[in-house]
Coordinates of C-alpha atoms in Angstrom, one line a residue:
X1 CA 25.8 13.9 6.8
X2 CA 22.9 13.6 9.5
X3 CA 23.3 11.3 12.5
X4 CA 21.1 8.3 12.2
X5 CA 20.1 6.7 15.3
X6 CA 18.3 3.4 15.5
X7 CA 15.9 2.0 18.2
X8 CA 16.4 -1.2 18.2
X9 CA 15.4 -3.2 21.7
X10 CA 16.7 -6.8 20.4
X11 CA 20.6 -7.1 18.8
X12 CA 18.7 -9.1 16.0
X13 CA 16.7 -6.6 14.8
X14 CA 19.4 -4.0 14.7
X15 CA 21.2 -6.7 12.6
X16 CA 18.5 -7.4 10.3
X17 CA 20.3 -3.6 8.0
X18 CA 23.6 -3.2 7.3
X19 CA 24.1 0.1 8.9
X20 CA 27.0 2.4 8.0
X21 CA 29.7 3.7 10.7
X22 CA 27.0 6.9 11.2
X23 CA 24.3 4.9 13.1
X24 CA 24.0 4.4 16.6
X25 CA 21.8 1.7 18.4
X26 CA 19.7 3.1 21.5
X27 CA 17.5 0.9 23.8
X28 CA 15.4 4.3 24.9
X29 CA 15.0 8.0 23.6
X30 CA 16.7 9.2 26.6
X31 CA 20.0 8.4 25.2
X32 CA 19.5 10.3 22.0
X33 CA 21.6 14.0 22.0
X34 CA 18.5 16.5 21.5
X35 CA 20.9 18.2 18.1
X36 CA 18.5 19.1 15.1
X37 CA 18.8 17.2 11.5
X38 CA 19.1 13.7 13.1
X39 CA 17.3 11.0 11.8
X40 CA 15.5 8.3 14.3
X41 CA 14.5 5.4 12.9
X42 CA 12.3 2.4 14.8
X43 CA 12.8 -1.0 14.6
X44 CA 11.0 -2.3 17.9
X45 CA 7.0 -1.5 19.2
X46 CA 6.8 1.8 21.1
X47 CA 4.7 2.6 24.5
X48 CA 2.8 4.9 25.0
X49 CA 5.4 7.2 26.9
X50 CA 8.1 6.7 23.8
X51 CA 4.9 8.0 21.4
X52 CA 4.6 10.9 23.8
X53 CA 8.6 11.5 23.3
X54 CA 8.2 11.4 19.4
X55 CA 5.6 13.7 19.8
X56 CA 7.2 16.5 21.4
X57 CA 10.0 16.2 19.0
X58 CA 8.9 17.1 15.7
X59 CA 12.4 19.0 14.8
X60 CA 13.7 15.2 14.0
X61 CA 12.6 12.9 11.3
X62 CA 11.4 9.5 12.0
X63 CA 11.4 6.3 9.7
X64 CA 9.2 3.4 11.0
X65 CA 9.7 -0.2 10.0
X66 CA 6.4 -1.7 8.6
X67 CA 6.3 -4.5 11.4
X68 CA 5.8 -1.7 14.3
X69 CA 2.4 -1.4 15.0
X70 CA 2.1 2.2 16.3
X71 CA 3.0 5.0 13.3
X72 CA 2.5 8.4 13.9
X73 CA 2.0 9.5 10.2
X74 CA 3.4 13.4 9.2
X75 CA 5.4 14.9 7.1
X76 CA 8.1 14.3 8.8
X77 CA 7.4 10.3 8.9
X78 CA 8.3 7.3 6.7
X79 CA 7.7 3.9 6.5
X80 CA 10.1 0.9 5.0
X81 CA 9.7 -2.1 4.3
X82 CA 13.1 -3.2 3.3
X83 CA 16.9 -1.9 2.9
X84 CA 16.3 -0.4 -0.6
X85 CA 13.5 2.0 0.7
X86 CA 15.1 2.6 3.8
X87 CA 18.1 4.1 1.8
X88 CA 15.6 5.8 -0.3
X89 CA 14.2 7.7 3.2
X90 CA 17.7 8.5 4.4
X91 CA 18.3 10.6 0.7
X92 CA 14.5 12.2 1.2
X93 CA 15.8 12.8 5.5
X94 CA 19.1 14.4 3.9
X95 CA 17.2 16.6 1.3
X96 CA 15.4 17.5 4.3
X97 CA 18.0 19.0 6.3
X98 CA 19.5 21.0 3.5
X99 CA 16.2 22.9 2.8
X100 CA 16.0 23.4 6.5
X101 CA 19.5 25.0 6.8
X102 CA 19.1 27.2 3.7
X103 CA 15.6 28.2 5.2
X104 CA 17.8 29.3 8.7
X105 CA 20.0 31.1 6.1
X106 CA 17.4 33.5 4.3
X107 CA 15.6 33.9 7.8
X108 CA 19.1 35.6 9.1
X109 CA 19.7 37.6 6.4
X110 CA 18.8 42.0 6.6
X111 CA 16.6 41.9 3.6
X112 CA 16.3 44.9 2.1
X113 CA 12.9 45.0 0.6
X114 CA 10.1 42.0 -0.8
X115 CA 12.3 41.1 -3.8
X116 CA 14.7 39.8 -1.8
X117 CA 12.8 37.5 -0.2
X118 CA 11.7 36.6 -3.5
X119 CA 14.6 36.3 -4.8
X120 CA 16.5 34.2 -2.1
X121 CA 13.4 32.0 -2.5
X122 CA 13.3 31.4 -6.0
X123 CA 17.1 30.3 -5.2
X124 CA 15.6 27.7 -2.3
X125 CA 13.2 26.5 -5.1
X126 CA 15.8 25.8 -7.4
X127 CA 14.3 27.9 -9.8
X128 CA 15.2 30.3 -12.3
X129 CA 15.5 34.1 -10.8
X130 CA 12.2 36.3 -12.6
X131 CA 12.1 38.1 -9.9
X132 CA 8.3 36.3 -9.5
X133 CA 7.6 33.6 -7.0
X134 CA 7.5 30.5 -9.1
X135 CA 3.8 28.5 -9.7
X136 CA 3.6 25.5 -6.7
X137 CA 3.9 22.3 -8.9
X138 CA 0.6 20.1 -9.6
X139 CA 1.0 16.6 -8.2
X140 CA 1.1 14.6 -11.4
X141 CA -1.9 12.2 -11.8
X142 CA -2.1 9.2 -13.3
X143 CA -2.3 9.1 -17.4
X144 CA -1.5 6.6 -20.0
X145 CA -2.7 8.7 -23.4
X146 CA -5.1 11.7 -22.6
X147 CA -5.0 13.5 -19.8
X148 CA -7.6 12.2 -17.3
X149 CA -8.2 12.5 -13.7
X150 CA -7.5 10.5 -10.7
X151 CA -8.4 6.6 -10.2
X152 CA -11.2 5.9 -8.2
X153 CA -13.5 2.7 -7.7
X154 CA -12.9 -0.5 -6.9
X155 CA -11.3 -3.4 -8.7
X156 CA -11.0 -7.2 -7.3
X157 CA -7.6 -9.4 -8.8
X158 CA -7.8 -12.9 -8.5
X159 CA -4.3 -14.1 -9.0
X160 CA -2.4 -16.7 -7.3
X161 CA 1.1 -14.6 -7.0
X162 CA 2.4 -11.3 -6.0
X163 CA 0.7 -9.6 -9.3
X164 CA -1.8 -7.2 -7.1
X165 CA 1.1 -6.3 -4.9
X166 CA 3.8 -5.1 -8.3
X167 CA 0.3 -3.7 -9.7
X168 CA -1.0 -1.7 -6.4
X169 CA 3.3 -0.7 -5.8
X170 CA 2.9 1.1 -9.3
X171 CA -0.2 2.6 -8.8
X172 CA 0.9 4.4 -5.6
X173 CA 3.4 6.4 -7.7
X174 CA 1.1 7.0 -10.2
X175 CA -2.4 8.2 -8.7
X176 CA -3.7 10.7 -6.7
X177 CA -5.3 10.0 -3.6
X178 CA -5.7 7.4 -1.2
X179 CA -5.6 3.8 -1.9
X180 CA -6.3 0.7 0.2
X181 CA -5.5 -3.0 -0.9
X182 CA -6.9 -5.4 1.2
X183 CA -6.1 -9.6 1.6
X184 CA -9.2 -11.2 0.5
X185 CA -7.4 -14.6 0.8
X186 CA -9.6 -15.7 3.8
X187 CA -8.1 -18.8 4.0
X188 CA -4.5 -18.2 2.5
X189 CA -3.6 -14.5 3.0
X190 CA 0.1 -13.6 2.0
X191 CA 0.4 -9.4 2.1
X192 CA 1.7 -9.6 5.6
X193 CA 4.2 -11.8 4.0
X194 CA 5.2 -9.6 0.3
X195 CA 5.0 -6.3 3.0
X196 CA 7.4 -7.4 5.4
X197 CA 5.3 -7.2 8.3
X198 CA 5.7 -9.3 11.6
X199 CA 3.1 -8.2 13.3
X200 CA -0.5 -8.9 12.1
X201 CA -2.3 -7.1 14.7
X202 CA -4.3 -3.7 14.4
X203 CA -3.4 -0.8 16.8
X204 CA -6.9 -1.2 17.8
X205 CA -7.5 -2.7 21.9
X206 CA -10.3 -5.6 21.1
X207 CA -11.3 -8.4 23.0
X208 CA -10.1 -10.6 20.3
X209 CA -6.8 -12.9 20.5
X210 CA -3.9 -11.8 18.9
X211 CA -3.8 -14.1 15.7
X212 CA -7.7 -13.3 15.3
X213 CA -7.3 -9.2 15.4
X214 CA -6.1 -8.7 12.2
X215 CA -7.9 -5.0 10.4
X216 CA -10.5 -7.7 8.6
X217 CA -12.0 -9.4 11.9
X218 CA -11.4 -6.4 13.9
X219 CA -13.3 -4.3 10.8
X220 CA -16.1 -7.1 10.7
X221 CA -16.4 -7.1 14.3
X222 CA -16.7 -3.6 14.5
X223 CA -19.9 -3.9 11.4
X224 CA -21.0 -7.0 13.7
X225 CA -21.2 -4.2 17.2
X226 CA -22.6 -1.3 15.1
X227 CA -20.0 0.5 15.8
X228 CA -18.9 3.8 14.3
X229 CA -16.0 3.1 11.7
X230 CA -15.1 6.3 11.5
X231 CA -13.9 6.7 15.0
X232 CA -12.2 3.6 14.5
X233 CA -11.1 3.0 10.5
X234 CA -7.4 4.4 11.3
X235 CA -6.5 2.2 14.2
X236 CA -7.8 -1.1 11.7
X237 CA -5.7 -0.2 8.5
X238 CA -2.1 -1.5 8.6
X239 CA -0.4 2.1 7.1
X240 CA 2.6 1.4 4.8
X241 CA 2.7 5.2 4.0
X242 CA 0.4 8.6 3.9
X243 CA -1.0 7.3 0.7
X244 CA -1.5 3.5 1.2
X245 CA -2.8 1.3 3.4
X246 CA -3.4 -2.2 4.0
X247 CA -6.3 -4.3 5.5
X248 CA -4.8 -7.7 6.7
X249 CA -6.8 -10.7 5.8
X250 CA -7.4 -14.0 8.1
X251 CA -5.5 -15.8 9.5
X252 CA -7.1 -18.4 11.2
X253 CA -9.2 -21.0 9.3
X254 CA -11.9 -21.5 12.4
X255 CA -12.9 -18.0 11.6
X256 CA -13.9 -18.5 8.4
X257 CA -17.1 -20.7 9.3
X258 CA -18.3 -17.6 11.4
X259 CA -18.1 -14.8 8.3
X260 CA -21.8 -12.9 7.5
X261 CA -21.9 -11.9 4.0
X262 CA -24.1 -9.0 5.0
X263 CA -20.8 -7.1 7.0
X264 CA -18.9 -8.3 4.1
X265 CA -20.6 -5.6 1.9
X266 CA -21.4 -3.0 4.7
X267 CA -17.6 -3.3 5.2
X268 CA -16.7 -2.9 1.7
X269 CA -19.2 0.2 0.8
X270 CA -17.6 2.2 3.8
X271 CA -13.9 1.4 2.4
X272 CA -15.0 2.3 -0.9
X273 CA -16.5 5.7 0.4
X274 CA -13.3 6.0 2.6
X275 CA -10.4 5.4 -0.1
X276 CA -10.5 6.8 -3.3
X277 CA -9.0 3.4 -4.6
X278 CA -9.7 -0.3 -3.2
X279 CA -7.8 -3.3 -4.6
X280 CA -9.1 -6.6 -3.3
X281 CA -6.9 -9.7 -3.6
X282 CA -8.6 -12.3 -4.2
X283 CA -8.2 -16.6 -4.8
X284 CA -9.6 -18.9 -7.1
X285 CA -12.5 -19.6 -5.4
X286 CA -15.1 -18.3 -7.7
X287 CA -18.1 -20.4 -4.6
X288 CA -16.0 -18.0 -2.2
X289 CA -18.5 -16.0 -0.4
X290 CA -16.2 -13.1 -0.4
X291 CA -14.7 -13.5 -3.6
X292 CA -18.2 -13.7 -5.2
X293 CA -19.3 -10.3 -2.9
X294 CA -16.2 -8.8 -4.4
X295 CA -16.6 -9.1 -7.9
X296 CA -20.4 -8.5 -8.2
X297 CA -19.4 -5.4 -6.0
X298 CA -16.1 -4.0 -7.8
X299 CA -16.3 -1.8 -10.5
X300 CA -13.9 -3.9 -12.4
X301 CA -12.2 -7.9 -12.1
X302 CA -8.7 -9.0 -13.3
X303 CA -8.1 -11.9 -13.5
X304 CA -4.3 -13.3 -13.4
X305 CA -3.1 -16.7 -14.9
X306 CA -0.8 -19.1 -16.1
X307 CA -0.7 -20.0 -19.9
X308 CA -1.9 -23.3 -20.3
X309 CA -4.5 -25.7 -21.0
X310 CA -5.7 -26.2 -17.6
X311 CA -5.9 -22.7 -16.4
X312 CA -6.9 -21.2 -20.0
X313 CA -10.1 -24.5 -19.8
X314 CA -10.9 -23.1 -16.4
X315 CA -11.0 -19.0 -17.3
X316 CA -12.8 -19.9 -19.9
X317 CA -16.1 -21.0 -18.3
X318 CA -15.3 -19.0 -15.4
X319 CA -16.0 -16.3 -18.1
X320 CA -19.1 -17.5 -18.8
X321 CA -20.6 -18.4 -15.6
X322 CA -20.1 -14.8 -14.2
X323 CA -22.1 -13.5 -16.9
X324 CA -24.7 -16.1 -17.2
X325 CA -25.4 -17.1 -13.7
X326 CA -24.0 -14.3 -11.8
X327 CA -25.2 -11.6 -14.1
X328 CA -22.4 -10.0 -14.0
X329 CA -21.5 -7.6 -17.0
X330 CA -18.7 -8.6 -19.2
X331 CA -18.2 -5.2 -19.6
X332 CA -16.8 -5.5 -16.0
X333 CA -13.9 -9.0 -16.3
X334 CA -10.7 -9.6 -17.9
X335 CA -8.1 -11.6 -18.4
X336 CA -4.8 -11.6 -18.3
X337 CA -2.1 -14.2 -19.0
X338 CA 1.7 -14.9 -18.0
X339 CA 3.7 -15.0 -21.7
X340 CA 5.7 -18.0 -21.9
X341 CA 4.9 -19.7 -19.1
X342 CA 5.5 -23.1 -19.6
X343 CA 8.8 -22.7 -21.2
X344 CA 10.6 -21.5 -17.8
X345 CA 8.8 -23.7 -15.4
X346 CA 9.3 -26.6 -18.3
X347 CA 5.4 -28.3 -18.7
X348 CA 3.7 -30.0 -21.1
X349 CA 0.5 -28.8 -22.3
X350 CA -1.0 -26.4 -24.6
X351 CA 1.0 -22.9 -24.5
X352 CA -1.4 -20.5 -26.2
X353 CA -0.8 -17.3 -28.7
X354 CA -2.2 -14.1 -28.3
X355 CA -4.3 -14.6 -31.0
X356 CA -5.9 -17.2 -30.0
X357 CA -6.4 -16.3 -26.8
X358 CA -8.0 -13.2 -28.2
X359 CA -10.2 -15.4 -30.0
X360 CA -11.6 -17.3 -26.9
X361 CA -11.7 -14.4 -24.5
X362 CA -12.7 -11.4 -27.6
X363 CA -13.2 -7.9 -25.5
X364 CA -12.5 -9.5 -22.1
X365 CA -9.0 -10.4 -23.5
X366 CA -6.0 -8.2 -21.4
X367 CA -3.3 -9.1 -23.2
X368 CA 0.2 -11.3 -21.7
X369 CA 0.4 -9.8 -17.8
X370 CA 2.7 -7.2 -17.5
X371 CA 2.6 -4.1 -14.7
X372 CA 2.1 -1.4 -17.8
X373 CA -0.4 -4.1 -19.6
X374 CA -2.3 -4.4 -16.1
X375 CA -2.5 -0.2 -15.5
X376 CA -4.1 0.1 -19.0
X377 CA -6.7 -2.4 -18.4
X378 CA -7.6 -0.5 -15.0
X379 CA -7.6 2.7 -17.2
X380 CA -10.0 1.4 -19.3
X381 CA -12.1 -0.5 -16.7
X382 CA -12.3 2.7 -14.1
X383 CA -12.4 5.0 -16.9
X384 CA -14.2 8.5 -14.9

């Protein structure tokens, strides 16, 4: 079993997991026996001289709570946002440590000749012994039906729940490459909130007050200065691993009043050149500025709702005023409802069939909202 060690400035956060009887709780690196196969994991911020420490010890594997703001991303680096993924990263840590002792293993043995080697690694591989080094495995990509490459493009969901965030948690399983889901809420933002994440801030300096330098003020100040993205993009995005990242929203309605929709869509054609897959979360605020930008922009639009009259009135000419006075394609929207609805949360009202909605909505229809029902629809809208 490795040795887990946890720093942990404030008792509370050290309390916030459950740790087994193998953890112990440092207030500095200093403290930590330099032994190899331990596993460090941060709960508090980090200066600069405890990033230097990390640094110049690789040999141990590190596991970053999503609320500290400085990550160094490797492959010997995880984020978690909760005790479930945390346990997961202790398993992928232990796997770890076993590969690295059975490497130490081969490297000591008197090999006789090149078969050896191949065969001791074919063992390490668990593969079976040809006495031929086995064929590296192809990262799977996603496919529901034919075989098909990798996501790319763009696609805004307007929703009023968590259904971008079980949607864009699937996809990072599923898809090659790198994808970015950003809070377009500019008045009511909530990933901080489904991520875990306490603090809102980029690792970027700025001039700008904490609750103001968030990655989408610092990002649109950046656009505002003419400043080179590129140099900058990393410190902006809120990294939840090597393969996602997130660009907080706002979170301060005086800011809102001060937005230019022109460094609303420089911003969103560099992050669409930048990330192989951007998800924008968006409200029901079709007059939205930014929601507006985002859907005429996005190579595809969910949209998420409740099953009832109300909501099924509203999608409706929503459906109609995109395409007629936006002139956007209807190619491009669909529409997706929660089965049942009504029934749990116990309204009155109109609670509509498939069918019928089929009839209303025709091609545009997605079906009742489920995460499978969701990653066909984005098959079908981003099809390559």
């Amino acid at each position: 079993m490795i040795l887990k060690y946890i720093y942990a400035k404030q008792i509370n956060e050290y309390n916030e997991i459950n740790w087994d009887e193998k953890t112990y709780r440092i207030n500095h690196f200093d403290q930590i026996p330099l032994k190899h196969y331990q596993v460090i994991i941060i709960m508090s911020q980090l200066d600069k001289d405890e990033l230097k420490w990390i640094e110049n010890h690789s040999d141990f594997d590190y596991l970053f709570f999503v609320g500290v703001r400085d990550y160094l991303p490797g492959e010997n680096t995880k984020r978690f946002a909760n005790e479930t993924q945390l346990n997961q990263h202790l398993l992928w840590a232990e796997n770890r440590k076993q590969k690295r002792e059975e490497s130490w293993f081969v490297s000591q043995l008197p090999l006789v000749d090149e078969s050896d080697q191949v065969y001791l690694e074919n063992i390490l591989l668990n593969d079976t012994v040809s006495g031929q080094m086995p064929k590296p495995k192809k990262r799977l990509k996603f496919s529901l039906g034919r075989k098909r490459k990798s996501f790319k493009g763009m696609v805004t969901v307007v929703s009023e729940g968590n259904e971008v965030v079980q949607i864009t948690e699937k996809l990072r399983h599923l898809v090659t490459g790198k994808i970015l889901l950003i809070d377009g809420d500019l008045l009511k933002p909530s990933l901080d909130m489904y991520y875990g994440i306490s603090d809102i801030e980029s690792r970027l300096d700025t001039h700008l007050l904490p609750l103001d330098a968030t990655g989408f003020n610092v990002l649109h100040d950046a656009v505002h200065k003419q400043m080179s993205l590129d140099d900058y993009i990393e410190e902006i995005v809120h990294p939840i691993d090597n393969h996602l990242h997130l660009l907080l929203g706002n979170y301060n309605f005086y800011n809102y009043e001060h937005y230019h929709l022109h460094y609303f869509q420089v911003m969103l054609d560099y992050l669409k050149n930048e990330y192989d897959l951007v998800i924008m979360k968006c409200p029901y605020e079709i007059y939205d500025e930014w929601t507006l930008l985002s859907l005429i922009l996005s190579d595809m639009n969910l949209f998420i709702s409740q099953n009832h009259l109300a909501d099924v009135r509203y999608l409706y000419q929503l459906k109609s005023l995109l395409e007629v006075k936006q002139e956007i394609p209807e190619k491009k929207n669909y529409f997706s409802f929660h089965q049942d609805k009504l029934k749990r949360l116990n309204l009155t009202g109109k609670n509509y069939s498939s069918h019928a909605l089929s009839l209303l909505f025709k091609k545009q229809y997605g079906g009742f909202y489920s995460t499978k029902q969701s990653l066909k629809l984005l098959k079908r809208g981003l099809r390559t």
